[in-house]
Amino acid sequence: NGFAFMPASEAYTKYNTSLFKSLQDYILQVISGTRTIDDLATFQSDWANNGGEEVRTELQAYLDSQK
């Protein structure tokens, strides 16, 4: 696993808790029926705009540097 020994990135440290909570909330809402899987695109956009894209970019840069 390329990420196993990666030090926590700045964006990951900043956004991890809120991004994880939003993912948990979305999953629970789908399970409980208050949201549907059709809302996935909206969730993905919200996730990306609330720090997810910044985290993904940092993690991808790290992975690319390990090749």
PDB file of C-alpha atoms in Angstrom:
ATOM      1  CA  ASN A   1       0.000   0.000   0.000  1.00  0.00           C
ATOM      2  CA  GLY A   2       1.612   3.233  -1.168  1.00  0.00           C
ATOM      3  CA  PHE A   3      -0.193   5.309   1.439  1.00  0.00           C
ATOM      4  CA  ALA A   4       0.611   3.132   4.469  1.00  0.00           C
ATOM      5  CA  PHE A   5       3.747   5.041   5.449  1.00  0.00           C
ATOM      6  CA  MET A   6       2.854   8.425   4.012  1.00  0.00           C
ATOM      7  CA  PRO A   7       3.000  11.267   6.524  1.00  0.00           C
ATOM      8  CA  ALA A   8      -0.317  13.073   6.927  1.00  0.00           C
ATOM      9  CA  SER A   9      -0.612  15.836   4.370  1.00  0.00           C
ATOM     10  CA  GLU A  10      -1.674  19.351   5.307  1.00  0.00           C
ATOM     11  CA  ALA A  11      -5.017  19.067   3.512  1.00  0.00           C
ATOM     12  CA  TYR A  12      -5.694  15.604   4.949  1.00  0.00           C
ATOM     13  CA  THR A  13      -5.056  16.883   8.456  1.00  0.00           C
ATOM     14  CA  LYS A  14      -7.268  19.909   7.853  1.00  0.00           C
ATOM     15  CA  TYR A  15     -10.234  18.202   6.154  1.00  0.00           C
ATOM     16  CA  ASN A  16     -10.207  14.513   7.131  1.00  0.00           C
ATOM     17  CA  THR A  17     -12.638  14.724  10.054  1.00  0.00           C
ATOM     18  CA  SER A  18     -15.279  16.741   8.206  1.00  0.00           C
ATOM     19  CA  LEU A  19     -14.944  14.712   4.992  1.00  0.00           C
ATOM     20  CA  PHE A  20     -15.245  11.424   6.863  1.00  0.00           C
ATOM     21  CA  LYS A  21     -18.305  12.696   8.754  1.00  0.00           C
ATOM     22  CA  SER A  22     -20.004  13.839   5.559  1.00  0.00           C
ATOM     23  CA  LEU A  23     -19.360  10.399   4.014  1.00  0.00           C
ATOM     24  CA  GLN A  24     -20.784   8.643   7.080  1.00  0.00           C
ATOM     25  CA  ASP A  25     -23.824  10.927   7.070  1.00  0.00           C
ATOM     26  CA  TYR A  26     -24.475  10.295   3.378  1.00  0.00           C
ATOM     27  CA  ILE A  27     -24.204   6.524   3.780  1.00  0.00           C
ATOM     28  CA  LEU A  28     -26.557   6.538   6.761  1.00  0.00           C
ATOM     29  CA  GLN A  29     -29.034   8.749   4.899  1.00  0.00           C
ATOM     30  CA  VAL A  30     -29.044   6.348   1.941  1.00  0.00           C
ATOM     31  CA  ILE A  31     -29.530   3.375   4.279  1.00  0.00           C
ATOM     32  CA  SER A  32     -32.351   5.100   6.151  1.00  0.00           C
ATOM     33  CA  GLY A  33     -34.036   6.221   2.940  1.00  0.00           C
ATOM     34  CA  THR A  34     -33.807   9.985   3.484  1.00  0.00           C
ATOM     35  CA  ARG A  35     -31.488  10.244   0.456  1.00  0.00           C
ATOM     36  CA  THR A  36     -31.042   8.020  -2.556  1.00  0.00           C
ATOM     37  CA  ILE A  37     -28.056   6.797  -4.497  1.00  0.00           C
ATOM     38  CA  ASP A  38     -29.224   9.250  -7.170  1.00  0.00           C
ATOM     39  CA  ASP A  39     -27.812  11.977  -4.877  1.00  0.00           C
ATOM     40  CA  LEU A  40     -24.303  10.539  -5.302  1.00  0.00           C
ATOM     41  CA  ALA A  41     -23.228  13.152  -7.862  1.00  0.00           C
ATOM     42  CA  THR A  42     -24.296  15.927  -5.491  1.00  0.00           C
ATOM     43  CA  PHE A  43     -22.449  14.269  -2.616  1.00  0.00           C
ATOM     44  CA  GLN A  44     -19.308  13.884  -4.752  1.00  0.00           C
ATOM     45  CA  SER A  45     -19.423  17.533  -5.782  1.00  0.00           C
ATOM     46  CA  ASP A  46     -19.951  18.697  -2.193  1.00  0.00           C
ATOM     47  CA  TRP A  47     -17.132  16.419  -1.006  1.00  0.00           C
ATOM     48  CA  ALA A  48     -14.736  17.758  -3.633  1.00  0.00           C
ATOM     49  CA  ASN A  49     -15.654  21.388  -2.950  1.00  0.00           C
ATOM     50  CA  ASN A  50     -15.267  20.989   0.819  1.00  0.00           C
ATOM     51  CA  GLY A  51     -11.626  19.900   0.736  1.00  0.00           C
ATOM     52  CA  GLY A  52     -11.877  16.488  -0.873  1.00  0.00           C
ATOM     53  CA  GLU A  53     -10.301  17.562  -4.132  1.00  0.00           C
ATOM     54  CA  GLU A  54      -7.420  19.209  -2.288  1.00  0.00           C
ATOM     55  CA  VAL A  55      -6.808  16.007  -0.309  1.00  0.00           C
ATOM     56  CA  ARG A  56      -7.077  13.869  -3.450  1.00  0.00           C
ATOM     57  CA  THR A  57      -4.594  16.096  -5.279  1.00  0.00           C
ATOM     58  CA  GLU A  58      -2.049  15.855  -2.440  1.00  0.00           C
ATOM     59  CA  LEU A  59      -2.433  12.093  -2.167  1.00  0.00           C
ATOM     60  CA  GLN A  60      -2.078  11.674  -5.940  1.00  0.00           C
ATOM     61  CA  ALA A  61       1.076  13.822  -5.949  1.00  0.00           C
ATOM     62  CA  TYR A  62       2.540  11.659  -3.199  1.00  0.00           C
ATOM     63  CA  LEU A  63       1.659   8.458  -5.049  1.00  0.00           C
ATOM     64  CA  ASP A  64       3.155   9.804  -8.270  1.00  0.00           C
ATOM     65  CA  SER A  65       6.378  10.709  -6.436  1.00  0.00           C
ATOM     66  CA  GLN A  66       6.757   7.095  -5.289  1.00  0.00           C
ATOM     67  CA  LYS A  67       6.899   5.632  -8.819  1.00  0.00           C
TER      68      LYS A  67
END
